[in-house]
Coordinates of C-alpha atoms in Angstrom, one line a residue:
Chain A
M1 CA 85.6 95.5 128.7
V2 CA 87.9 98.3 129.8
S3 CA 90.8 96.0 129.2
R4 CA 89.5 95.2 125.7
V5 CA 89.3 98.9 124.9
A6 CA 92.8 99.3 126.2
M7 CA 94.1 96.3 124.2
I8 CA 92.5 97.7 121.0
L9 CA 94.0 101.2 121.5
E10 CA 97.4 99.7 122.4
S11 CA 97.4 97.6 119.2
F12 CA 98.3 100.8 117.3
D13 CA 101.9 100.6 118.5
S14 CA 103.6 100.3 115.2
S15 CA 100.9 101.0 112.6
V16 CA 99.0 104.2 111.7
E17 CA 96.1 102.2 110.4
L18 CA 94.8 98.7 111.2
S19 CA 92.0 96.7 109.7
A20 CA 89.4 95.1 112.0
S21 CA 90.9 91.7 111.4
E22 CA 94.4 92.9 112.1
I23 CA 93.1 94.3 115.4
G24 CA 91.3 91.0 116.1
R25 CA 94.6 89.1 115.6
A26 CA 96.7 91.6 117.6
T27 CA 94.3 91.5 120.6
G28 CA 92.8 88.1 120.5
I29 CA 89.3 89.6 120.7
P30 CA 86.9 87.5 118.6
L31 CA 86.0 89.5 115.4
P32 CA 82.3 90.0 116.1
S33 CA 83.1 91.6 119.5
A34 CA 86.0 93.5 118.1
H35 CA 83.7 95.0 115.3
R36 CA 81.2 96.1 117.9
I37 CA 83.8 97.7 120.2
L38 CA 85.5 99.4 117.2
Q39 CA 82.2 101.0 116.1
E40 CA 81.7 102.3 119.6
L41 CA 85.2 103.7 119.8
V42 CA 84.6 105.5 116.5
R43 CA 81.4 106.9 117.8
V44 CA 83.1 108.4 120.9
G45 CA 86.0 109.7 118.7
F46 CA 88.7 107.5 120.2
L47 CA 89.2 105.9 116.8
E48 CA 88.6 107.2 113.2
Q49 CA 87.6 105.0 110.3
D50 CA 88.7 105.7 106.8
E51 CA 85.8 106.0 104.4
G52 CA 87.7 104.3 101.6
S53 CA 89.8 101.6 103.2
R54 CA 87.5 101.0 106.2
G55 CA 90.7 100.8 108.3
Y56 CA 91.0 102.3 111.8
R57 CA 93.3 105.0 113.2
L58 CA 93.7 106.6 116.6
G59 CA 91.3 109.5 116.8
L60 CA 92.5 113.1 117.3
H61 CA 89.9 113.4 120.1
L62 CA 91.9 110.9 122.2
W63 CA 94.8 113.4 122.1
E64 CA 92.5 116.4 122.9
L65 CA 91.1 114.5 125.9
A66 CA 94.5 113.4 127.1
R67 CA 95.9 116.9 126.9
R68 CA 93.1 118.4 128.9
N69 CA 93.9 119.5 132.4
S70 CA 97.0 117.4 132.5
T71 CA 99.5 118.9 135.0
H72 CA 102.2 117.0 133.1
L73 CA 101.4 119.0 129.9
E74 CA 101.2 122.3 131.8
L75 CA 104.7 121.4 133.0
R76 CA 105.7 120.7 129.4
D77 CA 104.2 124.1 128.2
A78 CA 106.2 125.9 131.0
A79 CA 109.4 124.1 130.0
I80 CA 109.3 124.7 126.3
P81 CA 110.9 128.3 126.3
H82 CA 113.6 127.1 128.7
L83 CA 114.4 124.1 126.4
E84 CA 114.4 126.3 123.4
R85 CA 116.9 128.7 125.0
L86 CA 119.2 125.7 125.8
Q87 CA 118.8 124.3 122.3
S88 CA 119.5 127.5 120.4
R89 CA 122.5 128.3 122.6
F90 CA 124.2 124.9 122.4
R91 CA 122.7 123.4 119.2
C92 CA 121.9 120.4 121.3
I93 CA 118.7 118.4 121.8
A94 CA 116.9 119.6 124.9
Q95 CA 114.4 117.3 126.7
L96 CA 111.9 117.2 129.5
A97 CA 111.1 113.9 131.2
V98 CA 109.2 112.6 134.2
L99 CA 109.4 109.3 136.1
Q100 CA 106.4 106.9 135.8
G101 CA 107.0 103.8 137.9
T102 CA 110.5 102.6 136.8
D103 CA 110.3 104.2 133.4
I104 CA 110.8 107.7 132.2
V105 CA 108.5 109.4 129.7
Y106 CA 109.8 112.2 127.6
L107 CA 107.2 115.0 127.7
E108 CA 109.1 117.1 125.1
Q109 CA 112.1 117.3 123.0
V110 CA 113.4 120.4 121.3
G111 CA 115.9 120.5 118.5
D112 CA 116.7 119.0 115.2
P113 CA 116.6 115.2 115.7
S114 CA 119.3 114.8 113.0
S115 CA 121.7 117.1 114.8
V116 CA 122.7 114.6 117.4
P117 CA 122.6 110.8 116.9
N118 CA 119.6 109.9 119.1
V119 CA 116.9 107.3 119.7
T120 CA 114.5 109.3 121.9
R121 CA 111.6 111.6 121.1
A122 CA 108.7 113.2 122.8
G123 CA 106.1 110.7 123.9
I124 CA 108.3 107.7 124.3
R125 CA 109.1 105.7 127.3
L126 CA 112.5 104.3 128.4
P127 CA 113.7 102.3 131.4
A128 CA 114.8 104.9 133.9
V129 CA 117.9 103.0 134.7
A130 CA 119.2 103.3 131.2
C131 CA 119.5 107.1 130.8
S132 CA 120.6 110.3 132.6
P133 CA 117.1 111.7 133.3
G134 CA 116.0 108.4 134.8
L135 CA 119.0 108.2 137.1
V136 CA 118.7 111.8 138.2
L137 CA 115.0 111.3 139.0
A138 CA 115.7 108.1 140.9
A139 CA 118.3 110.1 142.9
F140 CA 115.7 112.5 144.1
S141 CA 112.7 110.3 144.6
S142 CA 111.8 108.3 147.7
P143 CA 114.2 105.6 148.9
D144 CA 111.7 102.9 147.9
R145 CA 111.2 104.2 144.4
Q146 CA 115.0 104.6 144.0
Q147 CA 115.5 100.9 144.9
E148 CA 112.7 99.9 142.5
V149 CA 114.5 101.7 139.7
L150 CA 117.8 100.2 140.6
N151 CA 116.3 96.7 140.8
S152 CA 114.3 97.1 137.5
K153 CA 115.2 95.1 134.4
K154 CA 118.4 96.4 132.8
A155 CA 118.8 96.8 129.1
R156 CA 122.1 97.2 127.3
F157 CA 121.5 99.6 124.4
T158 CA 125.2 99.9 123.5
D159 CA 128.5 98.5 124.8
H160 CA 128.8 101.6 127.1
T161 CA 125.4 101.1 128.9
V162 CA 126.0 100.4 132.5
V163 CA 123.9 97.5 133.8
D164 CA 125.8 96.7 137.0
K165 CA 123.7 97.5 140.0
G166 CA 126.6 98.5 142.2
R167 CA 127.9 101.0 139.6
L168 CA 124.4 102.4 139.0
Q169 CA 124.0 102.9 142.8
E170 CA 127.3 104.9 142.7
I171 CA 126.0 107.1 139.9
V172 CA 122.8 107.8 141.9
L173 CA 124.8 108.7 145.0
K174 CA 127.0 111.0 143.0
A175 CA 123.9 112.5 141.4
Q176 CA 122.6 113.4 144.9
Q177 CA 125.8 115.2 145.7
E178 CA 126.3 117.0 142.3
H179 CA 122.6 117.5 141.2
S180 CA 123.4 116.1 137.8
V181 CA 124.1 112.9 135.9
T182 CA 126.2 112.6 132.8
V183 CA 126.3 109.3 130.8
D184 CA 128.4 108.7 127.7
G185 CA 127.2 106.5 124.9
W186 CA 124.5 104.6 126.8
L187 CA 121.7 105.0 124.3
H188 CA 123.8 105.7 121.3
P189 CA 127.6 105.2 121.1
E190 CA 128.3 108.7 119.9
T191 CA 126.0 110.6 122.2
S192 CA 126.2 111.9 125.8
G193 CA 123.2 112.7 128.0
I194 CA 123.4 115.3 130.8
A195 CA 120.4 115.5 133.1
V196 CA 119.5 117.7 136.1
P197 CA 116.5 117.5 138.5
V198 CA 113.7 120.1 138.6
F199 CA 112.7 120.4 142.2
M200 CA 109.4 121.0 143.8
S201 CA 109.7 123.2 146.9
S202 CA 109.3 119.9 148.9
G203 CA 112.8 118.9 147.6
T204 CA 111.4 116.1 145.5
A205 CA 112.3 116.1 141.8
I206 CA 109.2 116.2 139.7
A207 CA 110.9 116.3 136.3
S208 CA 114.3 116.3 134.7
C209 CA 115.7 118.7 132.1
S210 CA 118.4 117.1 130.0
V211 CA 120.4 117.6 126.9
L212 CA 121.9 115.3 124.3
V213 CA 125.2 116.3 122.8
R214 CA 127.8 114.5 120.7
S215 CA 130.2 112.8 123.1
D216 CA 133.2 114.6 121.5
S217 CA 131.6 118.0 121.6
P218 CA 133.7 120.6 123.5
G219 CA 132.4 122.8 126.3
R220 CA 130.4 120.2 128.1
N221 CA 131.0 121.9 131.4
A222 CA 129.5 125.1 130.2
I223 CA 126.5 123.1 129.0
K224 CA 126.1 121.4 132.3
E225 CA 126.3 124.7 134.2
Q226 CA 123.7 126.3 131.9
L227 CA 121.5 123.2 132.3
M228 CA 121.6 123.4 136.1
L229 CA 120.6 127.1 135.8
T230 CA 117.8 126.0 133.5
G231 CA 116.6 123.4 136.0
R232 CA 116.4 126.1 138.8
E233 CA 114.7 128.6 136.5
L234 CA 112.1 126.0 135.5
A235 CA 111.5 125.2 139.1
K236 CA 110.8 128.9 139.7
T237 CA 108.4 129.1 136.8
I238 CA 106.6 126.0 138.1
K239 CA 106.3 127.6 141.5
T240 CA 105.0 130.9 140.1
R241 CA 102.4 129.2 137.9
R242 CA 101.5 126.8 140.8
I243 CA 101.9 123.8 138.6
G244 CA 101.8 120.6 140.6
V245 CA 102.7 117.4 139.0
P246 CA 101.1 114.7 141.1
D247 CA 102.7 111.3 141.1
S248 CA 101.1 108.8 143.4
S249 CA 104.4 107.1 143.6
L250 CA 106.2 110.0 145.0
E251 CA 105.3 109.4 148.6
M252 CA 107.1 112.5 149.8
L253 CA 105.0 114.7 147.6
K254 CA 102.0 116.4 149.1
M255 CA 100.0 117.7 146.2
R256 CA 97.9 120.7 146.6
L257 CA 94.9 120.1 144.4
R258 CA 93.3 122.7 142.4
S259 CA 90.9 123.2 139.6
L260 CA 92.0 125.0 136.6
S261 CA 90.6 128.5 136.5
S262 CA 89.8 128.2 132.8
S263 CA 88.3 125.3 131.0
R264 CA 89.9 124.3 127.7
K265 CA 86.6 124.3 126.0
I266 CA 86.2 127.8 124.5
W267 CA 82.8 129.2 124.0
P268 CA 81.4 132.7 124.4
A269 CA 79.9 133.7 127.7
P270 CA 76.3 132.5 128.1
G271 CA 73.8 134.8 126.5
T272 CA 76.1 136.0 123.8
A273 CA 75.7 133.1 121.4
A274 CA 73.9 133.7 118.2
G275 CA 71.8 130.8 116.8
P276 CA 72.3 129.3 113.3
E277 CA 70.7 131.3 110.6
Chain B
M1 CA 80.5 100.2 128.3
V2 CA 82.7 102.1 125.8
S3 CA 80.4 105.1 126.2
R4 CA 80.8 104.9 130.0
V5 CA 84.5 104.9 129.6
A6 CA 84.3 107.9 127.3
M7 CA 81.9 109.7 129.7
I8 CA 84.3 109.2 132.6
L9 CA 87.3 110.4 130.7
E10 CA 85.3 113.4 129.3
S11 CA 84.3 114.4 132.8
F12 CA 87.8 115.8 133.4
D13 CA 87.0 118.8 131.3
S14 CA 87.5 121.5 133.9
S15 CA 89.2 119.7 136.8
V16 CA 92.6 118.2 137.2
E17 CA 91.4 115.8 139.9
L18 CA 87.9 114.3 140.6
S19 CA 86.6 112.1 143.3
A20 CA 84.7 108.9 142.5
S21 CA 81.5 110.6 143.7
E22 CA 82.1 113.7 141.6
I23 CA 82.6 111.4 138.5
G24 CA 79.4 109.6 139.4
R25 CA 77.5 112.8 139.6
A26 CA 79.0 114.2 136.3
T27 CA 78.4 111.1 134.3
G28 CA 75.2 109.7 135.9
I29 CA 76.9 106.3 136.3
P30 CA 75.8 104.6 139.6
L31 CA 78.6 104.7 142.1
P32 CA 79.3 100.9 142.4
S33 CA 79.6 100.7 138.6
A34 CA 81.7 103.9 138.5
H35 CA 84.0 102.5 141.1
R36 CA 84.6 99.3 139.2
I37 CA 85.3 101.1 135.9
L38 CA 87.5 103.6 137.6
Q39 CA 89.7 100.8 139.1
E40 CA 90.0 99.2 135.7
L41 CA 90.9 102.5 134.1
V42 CA 93.6 102.9 136.7
R43 CA 94.9 99.4 136.0
V44 CA 95.3 100.1 132.2
G45 CA 96.9 103.5 133.0
F46 CA 94.2 105.7 131.5
L47 CA 93.6 107.2 134.9
E48 CA 95.9 107.7 137.9
Q49 CA 94.7 107.6 141.5
D50 CA 96.3 109.8 144.2
E51 CA 97.5 107.7 147.1
G52 CA 96.6 110.4 149.6
S53 CA 93.3 112.0 148.4
R54 CA 92.1 108.9 146.5
G55 CA 91.1 111.3 143.7
Y56 CA 91.5 110.4 140.1
R57 CA 93.4 112.2 137.3
L58 CA 93.9 111.5 133.6
G59 CA 96.9 109.2 133.2
L60 CA 100.0 110.2 131.3
H61 CA 99.7 106.8 129.5
L62 CA 96.6 108.1 127.7
W63 CA 98.7 110.9 126.2
E64 CA 101.5 108.5 125.3
L65 CA 99.0 106.3 123.6
A66 CA 97.2 109.1 121.8
R67 CA 100.5 110.5 120.5
R68 CA 101.6 107.2 119.1
N69 CA 101.6 106.9 115.3
S70 CA 99.3 109.9 114.9
T71 CA 99.8 111.5 111.5
H72 CA 98.3 114.7 113.0
L73 CA 101.1 114.8 115.5
E74 CA 103.7 114.0 112.8
L75 CA 102.3 117.1 111.1
R76 CA 102.6 119.1 114.3
D77 CA 106.3 118.0 114.7
A78 CA 107.0 119.0 111.1
A79 CA 105.3 122.4 111.6
I80 CA 107.0 123.4 114.8
P81 CA 110.3 124.8 113.3
H82 CA 108.2 126.8 110.7
L83 CA 105.9 128.2 113.4
E84 CA 109.0 129.1 115.5
R85 CA 110.5 131.1 112.7
L86 CA 107.3 133.0 112.2
Q87 CA 107.0 133.7 115.9
S88 CA 110.6 134.8 116.4
R89 CA 110.4 137.1 113.3
F90 CA 107.1 138.8 114.1
R91 CA 106.8 138.3 117.9
C92 CA 103.3 137.0 117.1
I93 CA 101.6 133.8 118.2
A94 CA 101.9 131.1 115.5
Q95 CA 99.4 128.2 115.2
L96 CA 98.7 125.0 113.4
A97 CA 95.1 123.8 113.2
V98 CA 93.1 121.0 111.4
L99 CA 89.5 120.7 110.6
Q100 CA 87.5 118.0 112.5
G101 CA 83.9 118.0 111.4
T102 CA 82.7 121.6 111.7
D103 CA 85.3 122.4 114.4
I104 CA 88.9 123.2 114.2
V105 CA 91.4 121.7 116.6
Y106 CA 94.7 123.6 117.4
L107 CA 97.5 121.1 117.2
E108 CA 100.2 123.6 118.3
Q109 CA 100.7 127.1 119.3
V110 CA 104.1 128.8 119.5
G111 CA 104.8 132.1 121.3
D112 CA 104.2 133.8 124.6
P113 CA 100.5 133.6 125.3
S114 CA 100.7 136.9 127.1
S115 CA 102.2 138.7 124.1
V116 CA 98.8 138.9 122.2
P117 CA 95.4 139.0 123.8
N118 CA 94.2 135.5 123.0
V119 CA 91.8 132.7 124.0
T120 CA 93.2 129.8 122.0
R121 CA 95.9 127.3 122.9
A122 CA 97.2 123.9 121.7
G123 CA 94.7 121.1 122.2
I124 CA 91.5 123.2 122.2
R125 CA 88.6 123.1 119.8
L126 CA 86.7 126.0 118.3
P127 CA 83.8 126.3 115.8
A128 CA 85.5 126.5 112.4
V129 CA 83.1 129.3 111.4
A130 CA 84.4 131.6 114.1
C131 CA 88.0 131.9 113.2
S132 CA 90.5 132.5 110.4
P133 CA 92.0 128.9 110.3
G134 CA 88.4 127.4 110.2
L135 CA 87.3 129.6 107.3
V136 CA 90.4 129.0 105.2
L137 CA 90.1 125.2 105.8
A138 CA 86.4 125.4 104.8
A139 CA 87.4 127.2 101.6
F140 CA 89.6 124.4 100.6
S141 CA 87.6 121.4 101.6
S142 CA 84.8 119.6 99.7
P143 CA 81.7 121.6 98.8
D144 CA 79.6 119.5 101.2
R145 CA 82.0 120.1 104.1
Q146 CA 82.1 123.8 103.3
Q147 CA 78.3 124.0 103.5
E148 CA 78.3 122.0 106.8
V149 CA 80.7 124.6 108.2
L150 CA 78.7 127.5 106.9
N151 CA 75.5 126.0 108.3
S152 CA 77.0 125.1 111.7
K153 CA 76.0 126.9 114.8
K154 CA 77.4 130.4 115.0
A155 CA 78.9 131.9 118.2
R156 CA 79.4 135.6 118.8
F157 CA 82.7 135.8 120.8
T158 CA 82.9 139.6 120.4
D159 CA 80.9 142.4 118.8
H160 CA 83.1 142.0 115.7
T161 CA 82.5 138.3 115.2
V162 CA 80.6 137.8 111.9
V163 CA 77.7 135.4 112.2
D164 CA 75.8 136.2 109.0
K165 CA 75.9 133.3 106.6
G166 CA 76.0 135.5 103.5
R167 CA 78.9 137.4 104.8
L168 CA 80.7 134.2 105.8
Q169 CA 80.1 132.8 102.4
E170 CA 81.8 135.9 100.9
I171 CA 84.8 135.4 103.1
V172 CA 85.1 131.8 102.0
L173 CA 84.9 132.8 98.3
K174 CA 87.6 135.5 98.9
A175 CA 89.7 132.9 100.7
Q176 CA 89.6 130.7 97.6
Q177 CA 90.9 133.5 95.5
E178 CA 93.5 135.0 97.8
H179 CA 94.6 131.8 99.7
S180 CA 94.3 133.5 103.0
V181 CA 91.7 134.8 105.5
T182 CA 92.2 137.8 107.9
V183 CA 89.6 138.4 110.6
D184 CA 89.8 141.4 113.0
G185 CA 88.6 141.0 116.6
W186 CA 86.5 137.9 116.2
L187 CA 87.8 136.0 119.2
H188 CA 89.2 138.9 121.1
P189 CA 88.5 142.5 120.3
E190 CA 92.1 143.6 120.2
T191 CA 93.5 140.7 118.1
S192 CA 93.5 139.8 114.5
G193 CA 93.9 136.3 113.0
I194 CA 95.5 135.6 109.7
A195 CA 95.4 132.1 108.3
V196 CA 96.6 130.3 105.2
P197 CA 96.0 126.8 103.9
V198 CA 98.6 124.0 103.8
F199 CA 97.9 122.0 100.7
M200 CA 98.4 118.3 100.0
S201 CA 99.4 117.7 96.4
S202 CA 95.7 116.8 95.8
G203 CA 94.8 120.5 96.2
T204 CA 93.0 119.8 99.5
A205 CA 94.0 121.8 102.5
I206 CA 95.0 119.4 105.3
A207 CA 95.9 122.1 107.9
S208 CA 96.1 125.8 108.4
C209 CA 99.0 127.9 109.5
S210 CA 97.9 131.0 111.2
V211 CA 99.2 133.9 113.3
L212 CA 97.6 136.1 116.0
V213 CA 98.7 139.7 116.1
R214 CA 97.4 142.8 117.8
S215 CA 94.9 144.4 115.5
D216 CA 96.8 147.7 115.6
S217 CA 100.2 146.1 114.8
P218 CA 101.9 147.6 111.7
G219 CA 103.3 145.5 108.8
R220 CA 100.5 143.1 108.6
N221 CA 101.0 142.7 104.8
A222 CA 104.5 141.5 105.4
I223 CA 103.3 139.0 108.0
K224 CA 100.7 137.7 105.6
E225 CA 103.2 137.3 102.8
Q226 CA 105.6 135.4 105.1
L227 CA 102.8 133.3 106.4
M228 CA 101.9 132.3 102.8
L229 CA 105.5 131.4 102.2
T230 CA 105.4 129.3 105.5
G231 CA 102.3 127.5 104.3
R232 CA 104.1 126.5 101.1
E233 CA 107.2 125.5 102.8
L234 CA 105.3 123.3 105.3
A235 CA 103.5 121.7 102.4
K236 CA 106.9 120.8 100.9
T237 CA 108.1 119.4 104.3
I238 CA 104.9 117.3 104.5
K239 CA 105.5 116.0 101.0
T240 CA 109.2 115.2 101.6
R241 CA 108.4 113.4 104.8
R242 CA 105.4 111.7 103.2
I243 CA 103.1 112.7 106.0
G244 CA 99.5 112.0 105.2
V245 CA 96.8 113.4 107.4
P246 CA 93.8 111.2 106.8
D247 CA 90.4 112.8 107.4
S248 CA 87.5 110.6 106.5
S249 CA 85.5 113.7 106.0
L250 CA 87.7 115.1 103.2
E251 CA 86.2 113.1 100.4
M252 CA 88.7 114.4 97.9
L253 CA 91.6 113.1 99.8
K254 CA 92.9 109.7 98.8
M255 CA 95.2 108.6 101.6
R256 CA 98.2 106.5 100.9
L257 CA 98.4 104.3 103.9
R258 CA 101.6 103.3 105.4
S259 CA 103.1 101.8 108.5
L260 CA 105.7 103.7 110.4
S261 CA 109.1 102.2 109.9
S262 CA 110.0 102.6 113.6
S263 CA 107.9 101.9 116.6
R264 CA 107.8 104.5 119.4
K265 CA 108.7 101.9 121.9
I266 CA 112.4 101.9 122.3
W267 CA 114.1 98.8 123.4
P268 CA 117.5 97.2 122.5
A269 CA 117.6 94.7 119.6
P270 CA 116.7 91.2 120.7
G271 CA 119.5 89.3 122.3
T272 CA 121.3 92.3 123.6
A273 CA 119.2 92.8 126.8
A274 CA 120.9 92.1 130.1
G275 CA 118.6 90.6 132.8
P276 CA 118.2 92.1 136.3
E277 CA 121.0 91.3 138.6

């Protein structure tokens, strides 16, 4: 049943709204079962149903729930001012990404998407091996994880994308020495990506700050230097706020667990609530 | 089963990580069943399990999925530059919120949370009747919805919070005339909220832009005027980008449905992928 719920929610991958029969076709779940599960998903707020068309959409409550107590999104909140400073100084696109298995997930992207030719945006997932944040995160993860990334399926986005394992291994080694990765034209022929690691005190990278700039833009060294400074500043912010991003795959990482001091549900203190008139 | 999945995911309301037995206690689901569902939730990526502690956390995949093709989050993306301009001009906190039932949900909040005494943040839910965005959204929703909001349970956050239905009704009437609501000290004694509607072409408010400022801050009229301009500009952006925020509860709203032209999954065009070495 859990897998059916997951299949139904996953079926909204390219449409805002789906009918019950479209969901049935996409998931292979027989229509009577699909109808029953859909009604339950509406009841718990994971889906919303349009009163007119009777079609289904992902519910806002799913997003509320997913945001709640996520250390990843605390990390995102901490990074936004740093990304905005980078963006406003260099008119680039500034991004924050984390490693999930052999993929990276972009937690945030700041800047006008039309300013630099670009295929990424917040919330999407890319093969780590195909982009600068992925390679810099591979460079500073465990040896096993690094090999998994280097052995993962390669995808050639443009003529410039490197898919040769030997060359990728060299890029990772260089990243370990230089604490940054620059790739030119891998995801879009006219765009370069520059990424740096954001270190936990353990020496593991928990995230990557990166920028996208036009490949012909001048002053890339200045951008890289500022980006490295941003990575160190964000690491300090993370340490100060005691944000820990757990990743069960980062074996080196010993997570100190903690409860958030304040719940995200906001209600007055007990005893102060007035009843309905 | 769907309700058990929902109960498990909801149980992460004040803790980043929970053990299986804590989840069992919080949900009332017997431990053997809880264990089975938890393993399935890990398998589909809705939860993550720490390799060391064996505790569970909300999975980043849940957030990825919830973000996908959400018109609410398209609205948020469209609003961010507008909120940032407000914030940088007035050093206030700028927010975007939508009505969900008789609550409002904050889709975004821009600005340093420590700059204005404040209890809200992105992703949280508040009774609409207790804050300026909620009242302005009630003023420009259907008569039935407006009454539901006015009849909903009142909560006194501070001594200043208005909980009298007659006075709330007056505020809503005034909002309809003035296209804005200002409340002083309702959520925090030292803070004022000013909210304006963001209209769809139908004349329904689909969201509210609002700011939080210190109650004693000068130039509030200038802020309100700029906020009203921001609301109109965001409405234009929404129209240009053809963003429709469906809300089955807004009976006046006839949603034009559409599929997104581009999926959020990014992979090269078929035939261009290189296999693993």
